[in-house]
Amino acid sequence: MLRIGVDVGGTNTDGVLIDVTRLHEPTRGVLAHFKAPTSPNVSDGIENAVRQVLTIASVAPEKVSCVSIGTTAFINAVLEADGRRLAKVAVVRISGPYTRQCPPFIDFPPRLRALTEGHVGYVDGGLEIDGREIRPLKEEQLIEQCRLIREKGLKNVVLCGVYTALDSEGKHEVQAAKIMQRELGPSANIVCSRDVGQVGFLERENATILNASILTFAQRTIRGFQAAMNALNLSCPLFLTQNDGTLTNAASAARLPIRTFASGPTNSMRGAAFLAGLDEHRAGAQRKSTIVADIGGTTTDVGILLPSGFPRQAASFIEVGGVRTNFAMADVQSIALGGGSLVKAHETSQGLHVSVGPESVGHYLTRDAKVFGGDILTTTDVVVASGRAEVGTKEAVSGLSTDIVEKAMANMKKMLEGIIDKMKTSPEDVTVLLVGGGSIVSPDHLEGVGEILRPPHYSVANAVGAAMAKVAGEIDTIELLQGRSIHDVIDNIKAQAIDKAIRAGADPATVKIVEVSNLPVQYVTNQATRIIVKAAGDLAPEAVASVGAIDNALEASNEDEYKEDDKAASADVDEEESIDIEKYKPTIRPDRSWVLSELDLEWIAEGCGVMGTGGGGSTYPPFLMARQKMREGKEILVVDPDDVPEDAYFLRCMFMGSPSVSSERLQGGTELPAAVRALTTYMGLKLDDDVYGVISDEIGGGNGLEPIIVAATMGKTVLDADLMGRAYPNLYQTLPGAYNVSGGLWPCAISDAIGNTVVLPSASSRTSVETILRTITTELGSSSGLTMPPLKRVTCQNFGVTHSVSQAWRLGRAVALCRKKNDLKGIPSKILEIQNGACVFIGKIVDVSREVRKGFTWGSIKIAPLMEDEEEEGIASASSAPVPYGPDDRLVIPFQNENLYACLEKADGSSKILVTVPDLITVLDSQNGAALGTPDYRYGLRVTVIAMAADPKWTTTSEGLTTGGPSAFGLNQVEFTPIAKYKPPHSVIAEFA
């Protein structure tokens, strides 16, 4: 069996011919390989590469059993926002009353949105996290949407249902697709989000929109690939490689081109492992994760192959063309180091300084590098001068000083060690596979690396990976485990995944389970758990035979060219205006009310993340919803407590439940207003006359932004204060709850978006409020809008944290200013100028443990200091830490949704607690300064831990410490010592009025 693999990169198109019957030979069955520049018309480059490998190996076209192609053509259409290749899309959400506060296209860049947004509609349907229907699907609503879509002349349609991953019977998206296909006719392309992405509504919908937008172009491109094969008399089937390293046939790729967006790095990784023989089990050898470094002319791409032979997947979302998406994609990190990287040397007061990159001569290496007769010093020149490689003319670099060579080599070594260490998942030494034309820049020994392998034919590893890709089946679903054995549930899902792989064309004899993960959902009481199982096997010979040479669906596909003048018009959209943030001043009216702008909102959201101490939920969806209100013309005003009558009432608005539900069943916008109306009616308050504004119970995390959304919706003002000054896991952990303020916790009301509202008039204790409302929330789909009893301004001031909205704004502005100046190291000190505290530790996470107990996520992280040569990447220096630490010391931070305390474990076995709740403990991502939530913690992340003083109402009284201190979390042996003296937040209104 002969297979051809082709990988189309930005610079080169690589082709390889492999004889599958000769894999045991040292050449791994490679009969011929060829590298050619990528042509503007991708099909021409593919045709050339395939023709060359057939000629080199003297093989007749009819002997080839299949051709597999990896291409970047589709992702480039999105990255370039190319109007000729993107079509307008109709989006129909199957969500009932939910998700409307966060409409489709909400976070698309303006130009891309103008090119893709064609229609937005909502119909009943969707599921709760426990599988119940939100509302049944209604055919008449779908028929009405079809009428509107037809009137607009749109062909590409997206269907996105809430919790579609749970819809195993296909009652919603699948059924809706059948109805719409019938109504719109065979020329309509209807894409279901369940086929594209995973749990996470907005990101999955975004990925599906991009997929639908490039459908027409993808079908045209794949027909071009087919034409190239026909021109070479190849009658075998055509496959495309997907992002996860598996194959899909041409017809499926034409329906789901987004799955092939970024297969290049994956092909390189899998091709490298194949060439190195890692796919063959060595007797008695334990399969381990392997790091693959693909060093090109300009960049080094580094990824991890898991023991399964498949790449580690990227984190929860990936940005493509400025849009957050969540389709499966390999976790690949890149650095600007390649064979063409520029080497520059100059004298400084400290001696000779030598830098490597980021500029590169790229594919002009053979013209510009010194060893090839040019006059630019590159990494290749340095390697030749060191005697480690023989390329070009060595005499051309014989005069290069030893000092420059040694410092440049040390730099290159350090860069590779840094990126490899960042990708590692444990401290043990790893095996590294080096591929790519620029791999001569790597030394033979790297710190933290046990073995370096340079496989044969490494320069075309990507094409080999395409030729030898496997076929997979994946199931990603949420199961309720109450009263069931998790082993039985997983075994059943494994069987489904294996069956799916075989139906996709895998050889049953080679199919294996390659991935199993179960992720408990927090804040729910029904043991809901997300389970992902993937099975994969070799392409079966009979599958090759059963795929027709050319797919009829492609042949008959409607070549619908979009009008160029439409495209030209929509391409004229202005991108968002840039603001000079160093000169920016917020707008304060003469009446001392602060009119929020989009930039203010962005900074408040960032600051709420810092004050969330790891909890409080993501600020991203609420930020988008609040910004949407502004874009709809709503004005949002913040008022200072000193400017408000002391008996004015303020509503308390927040969401209760699981953050993972709020990322899928997005807010409808009616939940909090319904709860507010029910509660004010019960209490005999008139909304228009008696209620002045809204206040947040917790400023930390996403709940810090909910009052802003309610204020915009109900025409109220936002009080510059909150009732916590941070985030806590329990409802009663507010200052009114801590001090047993009369009317502080009840009556209260809770509501969903489909008409269920409950008022709790009273409760026997403050903990029973939490228990009762948590139980009701589970019944309402594990997420609900909650309003606690309104409080007078004087109570909000006496039992709250004043100017905490201002504080969030200042924290967000400090982070933004440091980012603008590329001064990430300065972020901790700038934050600590705003609130007193300390930079406790700088390092990288070396251990993470977490489990869900009673609906809360409990766990801990362990952080090791950075080595001296890593520190320049860190964002602060260890010298500012309140307690000095050595290279073998570790910082441990336990958490219950929020971070509880930080303990320094010394190498000699002693330990010291540095900071505990109620003080704020925040873990920042050292690479960008953003605050990390506890769900974001993972091995290898470079982090900076800061602690900030909490309001004295928490730290200086028995009421505050009993409710929010260590003993509130069962840490009775831990004594609270303040990290610093609290600095009252400074009002933005007072400063800028």
Short mmCIF file of C-alpha atoms in Angstrom, two decimals, residues 14 57 187 190 301 306 315 414 540 730 821 887:
data_model
loop_
_atom_site.label_atom_id
_atom_site.label_comp_id
_atom_site.label_asym_id
_atom_site.label_seq_id
_atom_site.Cartn_x
_atom_site.Cartn_y
_atom_site.Cartn_z
CA ASP A 14 6.13 19.26 1.38
CA ALA A 57 10.19 6.94 -6.87
CA SER A 187 -28.27 24.20 -1.76
CA ILE A 190 -26.60 23.89 7.58
CA ASP A 301 7.07 25.43 17.44
CA LEU A 306 1.01 12.23 24.94
CA ALA A 315 -6.56 25.08 26.84
CA LYS A 414 18.48 29.08 27.04
CA ALA A 540 -8.67 0.43 7.17
CA ASN A 730 -20.88 31.00 50.51
CA LYS A 821 4.65 49.69 28.12
CA PRO A 887 15.61 27.53 45.05
#
